[in-house]
């Protein structure tokens, strides 16, 4: 189940990355701007994966997943009523 969820998440991230690049290609004719948007969308994942790997190796898998879910719940935008 974790592997399937990971594959679906990776597919969603790939679709989002392609959509961002495609949108920038339609807005701007500059190749540099398209490349910068692509780099800006992938570099945080590249750098944070090193930190995430170190955390996953040093702590319990259950607590790492719990902390990740708590951070995701806190990061969700709140709707005004």
mmCIF file with all atom_site columns, N, CA and C in Angstrom:
data_model
loop_
_atom_site.group_PDB
_atom_site.id
_atom_site.type_symbol
_atom_site.label_atom_id
_atom_site.label_alt_id
_atom_site.label_comp_id
_atom_site.label_asym_id
_atom_site.label_entity_id
_atom_site.label_seq_id
_atom_site.pdbx_PDB_ins_code
_atom_site.Cartn_x
_atom_site.Cartn_y
_atom_site.Cartn_z
_atom_site.occupancy
_atom_site.B_iso_or_equiv
_atom_site.pdbx_formal_charge
_atom_site.auth_seq_id
_atom_site.auth_comp_id
_atom_site.auth_asym_id
_atom_site.auth_atom_id
_atom_site.pdbx_PDB_model_num
ATOM 1   N N  . UNK A 1 1  ? 0.815   -1.181 0.000   1.00 0.00 ? 1  UNK A N  1
ATOM 2   C CA . UNK A 1 1  ? 0.000   0.000  0.000   1.00 0.00 ? 1  UNK A CA 1
ATOM 3   C C  . UNK A 1 1  ? 0.867   1.256  0.000   1.00 0.00 ? 1  UNK A C  1
ATOM 4   N N  . UNK A 1 2  ? 1.980   1.227  0.744   1.00 0.00 ? 2  UNK A N  1
ATOM 5   C CA . UNK A 1 2  ? 2.863   2.386  0.770   1.00 0.00 ? 2  UNK A CA 1
ATOM 6   C C  . UNK A 1 2  ? 3.498   2.592  -0.597  1.00 0.00 ? 2  UNK A C  1
ATOM 7   N N  . UNK A 1 3  ? 3.892   1.506  -1.250  1.00 0.00 ? 3  UNK A N  1
ATOM 8   C CA . UNK A 1 3  ? 4.495   1.615  -2.572  1.00 0.00 ? 3  UNK A CA 1
ATOM 9   C C  . UNK A 1 3  ? 3.492   2.198  -3.568  1.00 0.00 ? 3  UNK A C  1
ATOM 10  N N  . UNK A 1 4  ? 2.253   1.745  -3.539  1.00 0.00 ? 4  UNK A N  1
ATOM 11  C CA . UNK A 1 4  ? 1.220   2.259  -4.448  1.00 0.00 ? 4  UNK A CA 1
ATOM 12  C C  . UNK A 1 4  ? 0.960   3.734  -4.185  1.00 0.00 ? 4  UNK A C  1
ATOM 13  N N  . UNK A 1 5  ? 0.868   4.109  -2.926  1.00 0.00 ? 5  UNK A N  1
ATOM 14  C CA . UNK A 1 5  ? 0.661   5.515  -2.591  1.00 0.00 ? 5  UNK A CA 1
ATOM 15  C C  . UNK A 1 5  ? 1.835   6.363  -3.056  1.00 0.00 ? 5  UNK A C  1
ATOM 16  N N  . UNK A 1 6  ? 3.027   5.841  -2.922  1.00 0.00 ? 6  UNK A N  1
ATOM 17  C CA . UNK A 1 6  ? 4.216   6.563  -3.380  1.00 0.00 ? 6  UNK A CA 1
ATOM 18  C C  . UNK A 1 6  ? 4.210   6.743  -4.892  1.00 0.00 ? 6  UNK A C  1
ATOM 19  N N  . UNK A 1 7  ? 3.787   5.719  -5.612  1.00 0.00 ? 7  UNK A N  1
ATOM 20  C CA . UNK A 1 7  ? 3.726   5.813  -7.078  1.00 0.00 ? 7  UNK A CA 1
ATOM 21  C C  . UNK A 1 7  ? 2.671   6.826  -7.526  1.00 0.00 ? 7  UNK A C  1
ATOM 22  N N  . UNK A 1 8  ? 1.533   6.826  -6.878  1.00 0.00 ? 8  UNK A N  1
ATOM 23  C CA . UNK A 1 8  ? 0.474   7.784  -7.227  1.00 0.00 ? 8  UNK A CA 1
ATOM 24  C C  . UNK A 1 8  ? 0.928   9.207  -6.901  1.00 0.00 ? 8  UNK A C  1
ATOM 25  N N  . UNK A 1 9  ? 1.598   9.379  -5.771  1.00 0.00 ? 9  UNK A N  1
ATOM 26  C CA . UNK A 1 9  ? 2.116   10.695 -5.405  1.00 0.00 ? 9  UNK A CA 1
ATOM 27  C C  . UNK A 1 9  ? 3.172   11.170 -6.397  1.00 0.00 ? 9  UNK A C  1
ATOM 28  N N  . UNK A 1 10 ? 4.040   10.278 -6.812  1.00 0.00 ? 10 UNK A N  1
ATOM 29  C CA . UNK A 1 10 ? 5.066   10.639 -7.794  1.00 0.00 ? 10 UNK A CA 1
ATOM 30  C C  . UNK A 1 10 ? 4.440   11.010 -9.128  1.00 0.00 ? 10 UNK A C  1
ATOM 31  N N  . UNK A 1 11 ? 3.403   10.317 -9.516  1.00 0.00 ? 11 UNK A N  1
ATOM 32  C CA . UNK A 1 11 ? 2.714   10.648 -10.754 1.00 0.00 ? 11 UNK A CA 1
ATOM 33  C C  . UNK A 1 11 ? 2.071   12.026 -10.663 1.00 0.00 ? 11 UNK A C  1
ATOM 34  N N  . UNK A 1 12 ? 1.457   12.327 -9.533  1.00 0.00 ? 12 UNK A N  1
ATOM 35  C CA . UNK A 1 12 ? 0.859   13.646 -9.344  1.00 0.00 ? 12 UNK A CA 1
ATOM 36  C C  . UNK A 1 12 ? 1.896   14.749 -9.378  1.00 0.00 ? 12 UNK A C  1
ATOM 37  N N  . UNK A 1 13 ? 3.060   14.509 -8.759  1.00 0.00 ? 13 UNK A N  1
ATOM 38  C CA . UNK A 1 13 ? 4.138   15.500 -8.769  1.00 0.00 ? 13 UNK A CA 1
ATOM 39  C C  . UNK A 1 13 ? 4.661   15.700 -10.188 1.00 0.00 ? 13 UNK A C  1
ATOM 40  N N  . UNK A 1 14 ? 4.776   14.628 -10.946 1.00 0.00 ? 14 UNK A N  1
ATOM 41  C CA . UNK A 1 14 ? 5.235   14.729 -12.328 1.00 0.00 ? 14 UNK A CA 1
ATOM 42  C C  . UNK A 1 14 ? 4.248   15.512 -13.179 1.00 0.00 ? 14 UNK A C  1
ATOM 43  N N  . UNK A 1 15 ? 2.971   15.254 -13.019 1.00 0.00 ? 15 UNK A N  1
ATOM 44  C CA . UNK A 1 15 ? 1.946   15.989 -13.770 1.00 0.00 ? 15 UNK A CA 1
ATOM 45  C C  . UNK A 1 15 ? 1.990   17.470 -13.412 1.00 0.00 ? 15 UNK A C  1
ATOM 46  N N  . UNK A 1 16 ? 2.150   17.779 -12.134 1.00 0.00 ? 16 UNK A N  1
ATOM 47  C CA . UNK A 1 16 ? 2.224   19.177 -11.710 1.00 0.00 ? 16 UNK A CA 1
ATOM 48  C C  . UNK A 1 16 ? 3.453   19.861 -12.307 1.00 0.00 ? 16 UNK A C  1
ATOM 49  N N  . UNK A 1 17 ? 4.587   19.186 -12.317 1.00 0.00 ? 17 UNK A N  1
ATOM 50  C CA . UNK A 1 17 ? 5.806   19.764 -12.866 1.00 0.00 ? 17 UNK A CA 1
ATOM 51  C C  . UNK A 1 17 ? 5.665   20.030 -14.360 1.00 0.00 ? 17 UNK A C  1
ATOM 52  N N  . UNK A 1 18 ? 5.084   19.096 -15.080 1.00 0.00 ? 18 UNK A N  1
ATOM 53  C CA . UNK A 1 18 ? 4.874   19.290 -16.521 1.00 0.00 ? 18 UNK A CA 1
ATOM 54  C C  . UNK A 1 18 ? 3.887   20.421 -16.769 1.00 0.00 ? 18 UNK A C  1
ATOM 55  N N  . UNK A 1 19 ? 2.837   20.502 -15.964 1.00 0.00 ? 19 UNK A N  1
ATOM 56  C CA . UNK A 1 19 ? 1.844   21.563 -16.140 1.00 0.00 ? 19 UNK A CA 1
ATOM 57  C C  . UNK A 1 19 ? 2.452   22.939 -15.871 1.00 0.00 ? 19 UNK A C  1
ATOM 58  N N  . UNK A 1 20 ? 3.298   23.047 -14.860 1.00 0.00 ? 20 UNK A N  1
ATOM 59  C CA . UNK A 1 20 ? 3.952   24.323 -14.567 1.00 0.00 ? 20 UNK A CA 1
ATOM 60  C C  . UNK A 1 20 ? 4.841   24.741 -15.729 1.00 0.00 ? 20 UNK A C  1
ATOM 61  N N  . UNK A 1 21 ? 5.618   23.803 -16.256 1.00 0.00 ? 21 UNK A N  1
ATOM 62  C CA . UNK A 1 21 ? 6.503   24.126 -17.369 1.00 0.00 ? 21 UNK A CA 1
ATOM 63  C C  . UNK A 1 21 ? 5.709   24.492 -18.618 1.00 0.00 ? 21 UNK A C  1
ATOM 64  N N  . UNK A 1 22 ? 4.647   23.767 -18.867 1.00 0.00 ? 22 UNK A N  1
ATOM 65  C CA . UNK A 1 22 ? 3.817   24.036 -20.037 1.00 0.00 ? 22 UNK A CA 1
ATOM 66  C C  . UNK A 1 22 ? 3.168   25.415 -19.933 1.00 0.00 ? 22 UNK A C  1
ATOM 67  N N  . UNK A 1 23 ? 2.667   25.750 -18.751 1.00 0.00 ? 23 UNK A N  1
ATOM 68  C CA . UNK A 1 23 ? 2.066   27.059 -18.546 1.00 0.00 ? 23 UNK A CA 1
ATOM 69  C C  . UNK A 1 23 ? 3.081   28.170 -18.767 1.00 0.00 ? 23 UNK A C  1
ATOM 70  N N  . UNK A 1 24 ? 4.292   27.989 -18.258 1.00 0.00 ? 24 UNK A N  1
ATOM 71  C CA . UNK A 1 24 ? 5.319   29.015 -18.446 1.00 0.00 ? 24 UNK A CA 1
ATOM 72  C C  . UNK A 1 24 ? 5.721   29.115 -19.909 1.00 0.00 ? 24 UNK A C  1
ATOM 73  N N  . UNK A 1 25 ? 5.712   27.993 -20.631 1.00 0.00 ? 25 UNK A N  1
ATOM 74  C CA . UNK A 1 25 ? 6.047   28.028 -22.056 1.00 0.00 ? 25 UNK A CA 1
ATOM 75  C C  . UNK A 1 25 ? 4.987   28.770 -22.856 1.00 0.00 ? 25 UNK A C  1
ATOM 76  N N  . UNK A 1 26 ? 3.735   28.707 -22.423 1.00 0.00 ? 26 UNK A N  1
ATOM 77  C CA . UNK A 1 26 ? 2.685   29.429 -23.144 1.00 0.00 ? 26 UNK A CA 1
ATOM 78  C C  . UNK A 1 26 ? 2.660   30.908 -22.762 1.00 0.00 ? 26 UNK A C  1
ATOM 79  N N  . UNK A 1 27 ? 3.081   31.244 -21.545 1.00 0.00 ? 27 UNK A N  1
ATOM 80  C CA . UNK A 1 27 ? 3.080   32.640 -21.113 1.00 0.00 ? 27 UNK A CA 1
ATOM 81  C C  . UNK A 1 27 ? 4.274   33.395 -21.677 1.00 0.00 ? 27 UNK A C  1
ATOM 82  N N  . UNK A 1 28 ? 5.446   32.780 -21.628 1.00 0.00 ? 28 UNK A N  1
ATOM 83  C CA . UNK A 1 28 ? 6.677   33.456 -22.025 1.00 0.00 ? 28 UNK A CA 1
ATOM 84  C C  . UNK A 1 28 ? 7.338   32.721 -23.183 1.00 0.00 ? 28 UNK A C  1
ATOM 85  N N  . UNK A 1 29 ? 7.946   33.484 -24.067 1.00 0.00 ? 29 UNK A N  1
ATOM 86  C CA . UNK A 1 29 ? 8.664   32.878 -25.188 1.00 0.00 ? 29 UNK A CA 1
ATOM 87  C C  . UNK A 1 29 ? 10.120  32.596 -24.832 1.00 0.00 ? 29 UNK A C  1
ATOM 88  N N  . UNK A 1 30 ? 10.543  33.011 -23.652 1.00 0.00 ? 30 UNK A N  1
ATOM 89  C CA . UNK A 1 30 ? 11.935  32.856 -23.247 1.00 0.00 ? 30 UNK A CA 1
ATOM 90  C C  . UNK A 1 30 ? 12.209  31.432 -22.770 1.00 0.00 ? 30 UNK A C  1
ATOM 91  N N  . UNK A 1 31 ? 13.203  30.799 -23.359 1.00 0.00 ? 31 UNK A N  1
ATOM 92  C CA . UNK A 1 31 ? 13.597  29.457 -22.931 1.00 0.00 ? 31 UNK A CA 1
ATOM 93  C C  . UNK A 1 31 ? 14.191  29.481 -21.526 1.00 0.00 ? 31 UNK A C  1
ATOM 94  N N  . UNK A 1 32 ? 14.871  30.570 -21.198 1.00 0.00 ? 32 UNK A N  1
ATOM 95  C CA . UNK A 1 32 ? 15.482  30.699 -19.885 1.00 0.00 ? 32 UNK A CA 1
ATOM 96  C C  . UNK A 1 32 ? 14.429  30.711 -18.787 1.00 0.00 ? 32 UNK A C  1
ATOM 97  N N  . UNK A 1 33 ? 13.338  31.419 -19.003 1.00 0.00 ? 33 UNK A N  1
ATOM 98  C CA . UNK A 1 33 ? 12.281  31.476 -17.990 1.00 0.00 ? 33 UNK A CA 1
ATOM 99  C C  . UNK A 1 33 ? 11.647  30.108 -17.765 1.00 0.00 ? 33 UNK A C  1
ATOM 100 N N  . UNK A 1 34 ? 11.442  29.362 -18.846 1.00 0.00 ? 34 UNK A N  1
ATOM 101 C CA . UNK A 1 34 ? 10.885  28.009 -18.710 1.00 0.00 ? 34 UNK A CA 1
ATOM 102 C C  . UNK A 1 34 ? 11.841  27.126 -17.912 1.00 0.00 ? 34 UNK A C  1
ATOM 103 N N  . UNK A 1 35 ? 13.134  27.235 -18.194 1.00 0.00 ? 35 UNK A N  1
ATOM 104 C CA . UNK A 1 35 ? 14.125  26.439 -17.471 1.00 0.00 ? 35 UNK A CA 1
ATOM 105 C C  . UNK A 1 35 ? 14.203  26.845 -15.999 1.00 0.00 ? 35 UNK A C  1
ATOM 106 N N  . UNK A 1 36 ? 14.095  28.146 -15.729 1.00 0.00 ? 36 UNK A N  1
ATOM 107 C CA . UNK A 1 36 ? 14.143  28.604 -14.344 1.00 0.00 ? 36 UNK A CA 1
ATOM 108 C C  . UNK A 1 36 ? 12.926  28.127 -13.548 1.00 0.00 ? 36 UNK A C  1
ATOM 109 N N  . UNK A 1 37 ? 11.771  28.123 -14.173 1.00 0.00 ? 37 UNK A N  1
ATOM 110 C CA . UNK A 1 37 ? 10.572  27.622 -13.492 1.00 0.00 ? 37 UNK A CA 1
ATOM 111 C C  . UNK A 1 37 ? 10.709  26.128 -13.222 1.00 0.00 ? 37 UNK A C  1
ATOM 112 N N  . UNK A 1 38 ? 11.229  25.398 -14.175 1.00 0.00 ? 38 UNK A N  1
ATOM 113 C CA . UNK A 1 38 ? 11.442  23.956 -13.993 1.00 0.00 ? 38 UNK A CA 1
ATOM 114 C C  . UNK A 1 38 ? 12.440  23.698 -12.863 1.00 0.00 ? 38 UNK A C  1
ATOM 115 N N  . UNK A 1 39 ? 13.518  24.460 -12.842 1.00 0.00 ? 39 UNK A N  1
ATOM 116 C CA . UNK A 1 39 ? 14.524  24.296 -11.787 1.00 0.00 ? 39 UNK A CA 1
ATOM 117 C C  . UNK A 1 39 ? 13.949  24.681 -10.427 1.00 0.00 ? 39 UNK A C  1
ATOM 118 N N  . UNK A 1 40 ? 13.174  25.753 -10.383 1.00 0.00 ? 40 UNK A N  1
ATOM 119 C CA . UNK A 1 40 ? 12.598  26.202 -9.116  1.00 0.00 ? 40 UNK A CA 1
ATOM 120 C C  . UNK A 1 40 ? 11.594  25.193 -8.563  1.00 0.00 ? 40 UNK A C  1
ATOM 121 N N  . UNK A 1 41 ? 10.958  24.435 -9.422  1.00 0.00 ? 41 UNK A N  1
ATOM 122 C CA . UNK A 1 41 ? 9.989   23.453 -8.938  1.00 0.00 ? 41 UNK A CA 1
ATOM 123 C C  . UNK A 1 41 ? 10.639  22.136 -8.513  1.00 0.00 ? 41 UNK A C  1
ATOM 124 N N  . UNK A 1 42 ? 11.848  21.848 -8.982  1.00 0.00 ? 42 UNK A N  1
ATOM 125 C CA . UNK A 1 42 ? 12.484  20.569 -8.646  1.00 0.00 ? 42 UNK A CA 1
ATOM 126 C C  . UNK A 1 42 ? 13.631  20.680 -7.648  1.00 0.00 ? 42 UNK A C  1
ATOM 127 N N  . UNK A 1 43 ? 14.275  21.831 -7.537  1.00 0.00 ? 43 UNK A N  1
ATOM 128 C CA . UNK A 1 43 ? 15.413  21.956 -6.626  1.00 0.00 ? 43 UNK A CA 1
ATOM 129 C C  . UNK A 1 43 ? 15.051  21.759 -5.151  1.00 0.00 ? 43 UNK A C  1
ATOM 130 N N  . UNK A 1 44 ? 13.913  22.271 -4.667  1.00 0.00 ? 44 UNK A N  1
ATOM 131 C CA . UNK A 1 44 ? 13.593  21.999 -3.250  1.00 0.00 ? 44 UNK A CA 1
ATOM 132 C C  . UNK A 1 44 ? 13.479  20.508 -2.940  1.00 0.00 ? 44 UNK A C  1
ATOM 133 N N  . UNK A 1 45 ? 12.899  19.751 -3.845  1.00 0.00 ? 45 UNK A N  1
ATOM 134 C CA . UNK A 1 45 ? 12.788  18.300 -3.631  1.00 0.00 ? 45 UNK A CA 1
ATOM 135 C C  . UNK A 1 45 ? 14.170  17.669 -3.616  1.00 0.00 ? 45 UNK A C  1
ATOM 136 N N  . UNK A 1 46 ? 15.036  18.121 -4.500  1.00 0.00 ? 46 UNK A N  1
ATOM 137 C CA . UNK A 1 46 ? 16.400  17.585 -4.569  1.00 0.00 ? 46 UNK A CA 1
ATOM 138 C C  . UNK A 1 46 ? 17.154  17.816 -3.267  1.00 0.00 ? 46 UNK A C  1
ATOM 139 N N  . UNK A 1 47 ? 17.100  19.045 -2.751  1.00 0.00 ? 47 UNK A N  1
ATOM 140 C CA . UNK A 1 47 ? 17.854  19.361 -1.543  1.00 0.00 ? 47 UNK A CA 1
ATOM 141 C C  . UNK A 1 47 ? 17.208  18.784 -0.280  1.00 0.00 ? 47 UNK A C  1
ATOM 142 N N  . UNK A 1 48 ? 15.890  18.797 -0.193  1.00 0.00 ? 48 UNK A N  1
ATOM 143 C CA . UNK A 1 48 ? 15.222  18.294 1.007   1.00 0.00 ? 48 UNK A CA 1
ATOM 144 C C  . UNK A 1 48 ? 15.233  16.767 1.084   1.00 0.00 ? 48 UNK A C  1
ATOM 145 N N  . UNK A 1 49 ? 15.436  16.081 -0.045  1.00 0.00 ? 49 UNK A N  1
ATOM 146 C CA . UNK A 1 49 ? 15.472  14.619 0.001   1.00 0.00 ? 49 UNK A CA 1
ATOM 147 C C  . UNK A 1 49 ? 16.693  14.115 0.762   1.00 0.00 ? 49 UNK A C  1
ATOM 148 N N  . UNK A 1 50 ? 17.783  14.859 0.728   1.00 0.00 ? 50 UNK A N  1
ATOM 149 C CA . UNK A 1 50 ? 18.970  14.475 1.496   1.00 0.00 ? 50 UNK A CA 1
ATOM 150 C C  . UNK A 1 50 ? 18.663  14.546 2.993   1.00 0.00 ? 50 UNK A C  1
ATOM 151 N N  . UNK A 1 51 ? 18.040  15.627 3.416   1.00 0.00 ? 51 UNK A N  1
ATOM 152 C CA . UNK A 1 51 ? 17.657  15.783 4.820   1.00 0.00 ? 51 UNK A CA 1
ATOM 153 C C  . UNK A 1 51 ? 16.618  14.733 5.222   1.00 0.00 ? 51 UNK A C  1
ATOM 154 N N  . UNK A 1 52 ? 15.651  14.487 4.356   1.00 0.00 ? 52 UNK A N  1
ATOM 155 C CA . UNK A 1 52 ? 14.621  13.491 4.665   1.00 0.00 ? 52 UNK A CA 1
ATOM 156 C C  . UNK A 1 52 ? 15.216  12.099 4.794   1.00 0.00 ? 52 UNK A C  1
ATOM 157 N N  . UNK A 1 53 ? 16.192  11.771 3.981   1.00 0.00 ? 53 UNK A N  1
ATOM 158 C CA . UNK A 1 53 ? 16.857  10.467 4.085   1.00 0.00 ? 53 UNK A CA 1
ATOM 159 C C  . UNK A 1 53 ? 17.592  10.306 5.406   1.00 0.00 ? 53 UNK A C  1
ATOM 160 N N  . UNK A 1 54 ? 18.257  11.370 5.842   1.00 0.00 ? 54 UNK A N  1
ATOM 161 C CA . UNK A 1 54 ? 18.964  11.317 7.122   1.00 0.00 ? 54 UNK A CA 1
ATOM 162 C C  . UNK A 1 54 ? 17.982  11.171 8.280   1.00 0.00 ? 54 UNK A C  1
ATOM 163 N N  . UNK A 1 55 ? 16.868  11.882 8.211   1.00 0.00 ? 55 UNK A N  1
ATOM 164 C CA . UNK A 1 55 ? 15.852  11.772 9.263   1.00 0.00 ? 55 UNK A CA 1
ATOM 165 C C  . UNK A 1 55 ? 15.253  10.374 9.280   1.00 0.00 ? 55 UNK A C  1
ATOM 166 N N  . UNK A 1 56 ? 14.964  9.830  8.111   1.00 0.00 ? 56 UNK A N  1
ATOM 167 C CA . UNK A 1 56 ? 14.368  8.490  8.038   1.00 0.00 ? 56 UNK A CA 1
ATOM 168 C C  . UNK A 1 56 ? 15.315  7.410  8.559   1.00 0.00 ? 56 UNK A C  1
ATOM 169 N N  . UNK A 1 57 ? 16.621  7.618  8.386   1.00 0.00 ? 57 UNK A N  1
ATOM 170 C CA . UNK A 1 57 ? 17.585  6.636  8.876   1.00 0.00 ? 57 UNK A CA 1
ATOM 171 C C  . UNK A 1 57 ? 17.786  6.697  10.385  1.00 0.00 ? 57 UNK A C  1
ATOM 172 N N  . UNK A 1 58 ? 17.571  7.853  10.978  1.00 0.00 ? 58 UNK A N  1
ATOM 173 C CA . UNK A 1 58 ? 17.888  8.027  12.392  1.00 0.00 ? 58 UNK A CA 1
ATOM 174 C C  . UNK A 1 58 ? 16.705  7.915  13.340  1.00 0.00 ? 58 UNK A C  1
ATOM 175 N N  . UNK A 1 59 ? 15.491  7.951  12.825  1.00 0.00 ? 59 UNK A N  1
ATOM 176 C CA . UNK A 1 59 ? 14.314  7.930  13.685  1.00 0.00 ? 59 UNK A CA 1
ATOM 177 C C  . UNK A 1 59 ? 13.377  6.805  13.273  1.00 0.00 ? 59 UNK A C  1
ATOM 178 N N  . UNK A 1 60 ? 12.442  6.502  14.155  1.00 0.00 ? 60 UNK A N  1
ATOM 179 C CA . UNK A 1 60 ? 11.455  5.457  13.901  1.00 0.00 ? 60 UNK A CA 1
ATOM 180 C C  . UNK A 1 60 ? 10.555  5.851  12.732  1.00 0.00 ? 60 UNK A C  1
ATOM 181 N N  . UNK A 1 61 ? 10.265  4.889  11.884  1.00 0.00 ? 61 UNK A N  1
ATOM 182 C CA . UNK A 1 61 ? 9.422   5.151  10.716  1.00 0.00 ? 61 UNK A CA 1
ATOM 183 C C  . UNK A 1 61 ? 8.044   5.654  11.126  1.00 0.00 ? 61 UNK A C  1
ATOM 184 N N  . UNK A 1 62 ? 7.498   5.105  12.184  1.00 0.00 ? 62 UNK A N  1
ATOM 185 C CA . UNK A 1 62 ? 6.170   5.511  12.647  1.00 0.00 ? 62 UNK A CA 1
ATOM 186 C C  . UNK A 1 62 ? 6.155   6.982  13.061  1.00 0.00 ? 62 UNK A C  1
ATOM 187 N N  . UNK A 1 63 ? 7.174   7.429  13.789  1.00 0.00 ? 63 UNK A N  1
ATOM 188 C CA . UNK A 1 63 ? 7.207   8.820  14.259  1.00 0.00 ? 63 UNK A CA 1
ATOM 189 C C  . UNK A 1 63 ? 7.512   9.789  13.123  1.00 0.00 ? 63 UNK A C  1
ATOM 190 N N  . UNK A 1 64 ? 8.306   9.367  12.173  1.00 0.00 ? 64 UNK A N  1
ATOM 191 C CA . UNK A 1 64 ? 8.590   10.228 11.013  1.00 0.00 ? 64 UNK A CA 1
ATOM 192 C C  . UNK A 1 64 ? 7.318   10.430 10.194  1.00 0.00 ? 64 UNK A C  1
ATOM 193 N N  . UNK A 1 65 ? 6.574   9.357  9.966   1.00 0.00 ? 65 UNK A N  1
ATOM 194 C CA . UNK A 1 65 ? 5.326   9.482  9.207   1.00 0.00 ? 65 UNK A CA 1
ATOM 195 C C  . UNK A 1 65 ? 4.299   10.307 9.977   1.00 0.00 ? 65 UNK A C  1
ATOM 196 N N  . UNK A 1 66 ? 4.228   10.119 11.295  1.00 0.00 ? 66 UNK A N  1
ATOM 197 C CA . UNK A 1 66 ? 3.304   10.895 12.117  1.00 0.00 ? 66 UNK A CA 1
ATOM 198 C C  . UNK A 1 66 ? 3.645   12.386 12.062  1.00 0.00 ? 66 UNK A C  1
ATOM 199 N N  . UNK A 1 67 ? 4.922   12.706 12.190  1.00 0.00 ? 67 UNK A N  1
ATOM 200 C CA . UNK A 1 67 ? 5.349   14.110 12.133  1.00 0.00 ? 67 UNK A CA 1
ATOM 201 C C  . UNK A 1 67 ? 5.070   14.704 10.755  1.00 0.00 ? 67 UNK A C  1
ATOM 202 N N  . UNK A 1 68 ? 5.286   13.926 9.710   1.00 0.00 ? 68 UNK A N  1
ATOM 203 C CA . UNK A 1 68 ? 5.000   14.409 8.360   1.00 0.00 ? 68 UNK A CA 1
ATOM 204 C C  . UNK A 1 68 ? 3.525   14.701 8.149   1.00 0.00 ? 68 UNK A C  1
ATOM 205 N N  . UNK A 1 69 ? 2.682   13.829 8.641   1.00 0.00 ? 69 UNK A N  1
ATOM 206 C CA . UNK A 1 69 ? 1.240   14.055 8.515   1.00 0.00 ? 69 UNK A CA 1
ATOM 207 C C  . UNK A 1 69 ? 0.791   15.260 9.344   1.00 0.00 ? 69 UNK A C  1
ATOM 208 N N  . UNK A 1 70 ? 1.397   15.435 10.505  1.00 0.00 ? 70 UNK A N  1
ATOM 209 C CA . UNK A 1 70 ? 1.057   16.613 11.316  1.00 0.00 ? 70 UNK A CA 1
ATOM 210 C C  . UNK A 1 70 ? 1.469   17.896 10.608  1.00 0.00 ? 70 UNK A C  1
ATOM 211 N N  . UNK A 1 71 ? 2.641   17.906 9.990   1.00 0.00 ? 71 UNK A N  1
ATOM 212 C CA . UNK A 1 71 ? 3.076   19.086 9.239   1.00 0.00 ? 71 UNK A CA 1
ATOM 213 C C  . UNK A 1 71 ? 2.158   19.363 8.050   1.00 0.00 ? 71 UNK A C  1
ATOM 214 N N  . UNK A 1 72 ? 1.724   18.310 7.375   1.00 0.00 ? 72 UNK A N  1
ATOM 215 C CA . UNK A 1 72 ? 0.799   18.500 6.256   1.00 0.00 ? 72 UNK A CA 1
ATOM 216 C C  . UNK A 1 72 ? -0.533  19.060 6.731   1.00 0.00 ? 72 UNK A C  1
ATOM 217 N N  . UNK A 1 73 ? -1.011  18.585 7.878   1.00 0.00 ? 73 UNK A N  1
ATOM 218 C CA . UNK A 1 73 ? -2.280  19.093 8.400   1.00 0.00 ? 73 UNK A CA 1
ATOM 219 C C  . UNK A 1 73 ? -2.160  20.551 8.798   1.00 0.00 ? 73 UNK A C  1
ATOM 220 N N  . UNK A 1 74 ? -1.016  20.952 9.332   1.00 0.00 ? 74 UNK A N  1
ATOM 221 C CA . UNK A 1 74 ? -0.826  22.348 9.701   1.00 0.00 ? 74 UNK A CA 1
ATOM 222 C C  . UNK A 1 74 ? -0.648  23.254 8.498   1.00 0.00 ? 74 UNK A C  1
ATOM 223 N N  . UNK A 1 75 ? -0.129  22.713 7.403   1.00 0.00 ? 75 UNK A N  1
ATOM 224 C CA . UNK A 1 75 ? 0.165   23.521 6.220   1.00 0.00 ? 75 UNK A CA 1
ATOM 225 C C  . UNK A 1 75 ? -1.057  23.761 5.342   1.00 0.00 ? 75 UNK A C  1
ATOM 226 N N  . UNK A 1 76 ? -2.125  23.039 5.558   1.00 0.00 ? 76 UNK A N  1
ATOM 227 C CA . UNK A 1 76 ? -3.308  23.221 4.722   1.00 0.00 ? 76 UNK A CA 1
ATOM 228 C C  . UNK A 1 76 ? -3.934  24.569 4.976   1.00 0.00 ? 76 UNK A C  1
ATOM 229 N N  . UNK A 1 77 ? -4.338  25.249 3.913   1.00 0.00 ? 77 UNK A N  1
ATOM 230 C CA . UNK A 1 77 ? -4.949  26.569 4.105   1.00 0.00 ? 77 UNK A CA 1
ATOM 231 C C  . UNK A 1 77 ? -6.319  26.453 4.774   1.00 0.00 ? 77 UNK A C  1
ATOM 232 N N  . UNK A 1 78 ? -6.597  27.389 5.620   1.00 0.00 ? 78 UNK A N  1
ATOM 233 C CA . UNK A 1 78 ? -7.870  27.424 6.318   1.00 0.00 ? 78 UNK A CA 1
ATOM 234 C C  . UNK A 1 78 ? -8.859  28.247 5.512   1.00 0.00 ? 78 UNK A C  1
ATOM 235 N N  . UNK A 1 79 ? -10.094 27.781 5.407   1.00 0.00 ? 79 UNK A N  1
ATOM 236 C CA . UNK A 1 79 ? -11.114 28.516 4.677   1.00 0.00 ? 79 UNK A CA 1
ATOM 237 C C  . UNK A 1 79 ? -11.854 29.429 5.644   1.00 0.00 ? 79 UNK A C  1
ATOM 238 N N  . UNK A 1 80 ? -12.099 30.635 5.183   1.00 0.00 ? 80 UNK A N  1
ATOM 239 C CA . UNK A 1 80 ? -12.868 31.573 5.988   1.00 0.00 ? 80 UNK A CA 1
ATOM 240 C C  . UNK A 1 80 ? -14.333 31.282 5.833   1.00 0.00 ? 80 UNK A C  1
ATOM 241 N N  . UNK A 1 81 ? -15.063 31.391 6.922   1.00 0.00 ? 81 UNK A N  1
ATOM 242 C CA . UNK A 1 81 ? -16.500 31.125 6.870   1.00 0.00 ? 81 UNK A CA 1
ATOM 243 C C  . UNK A 1 81 ? -17.277 32.393 6.884   1.00 0.00 ? 81 UNK A C  1
#
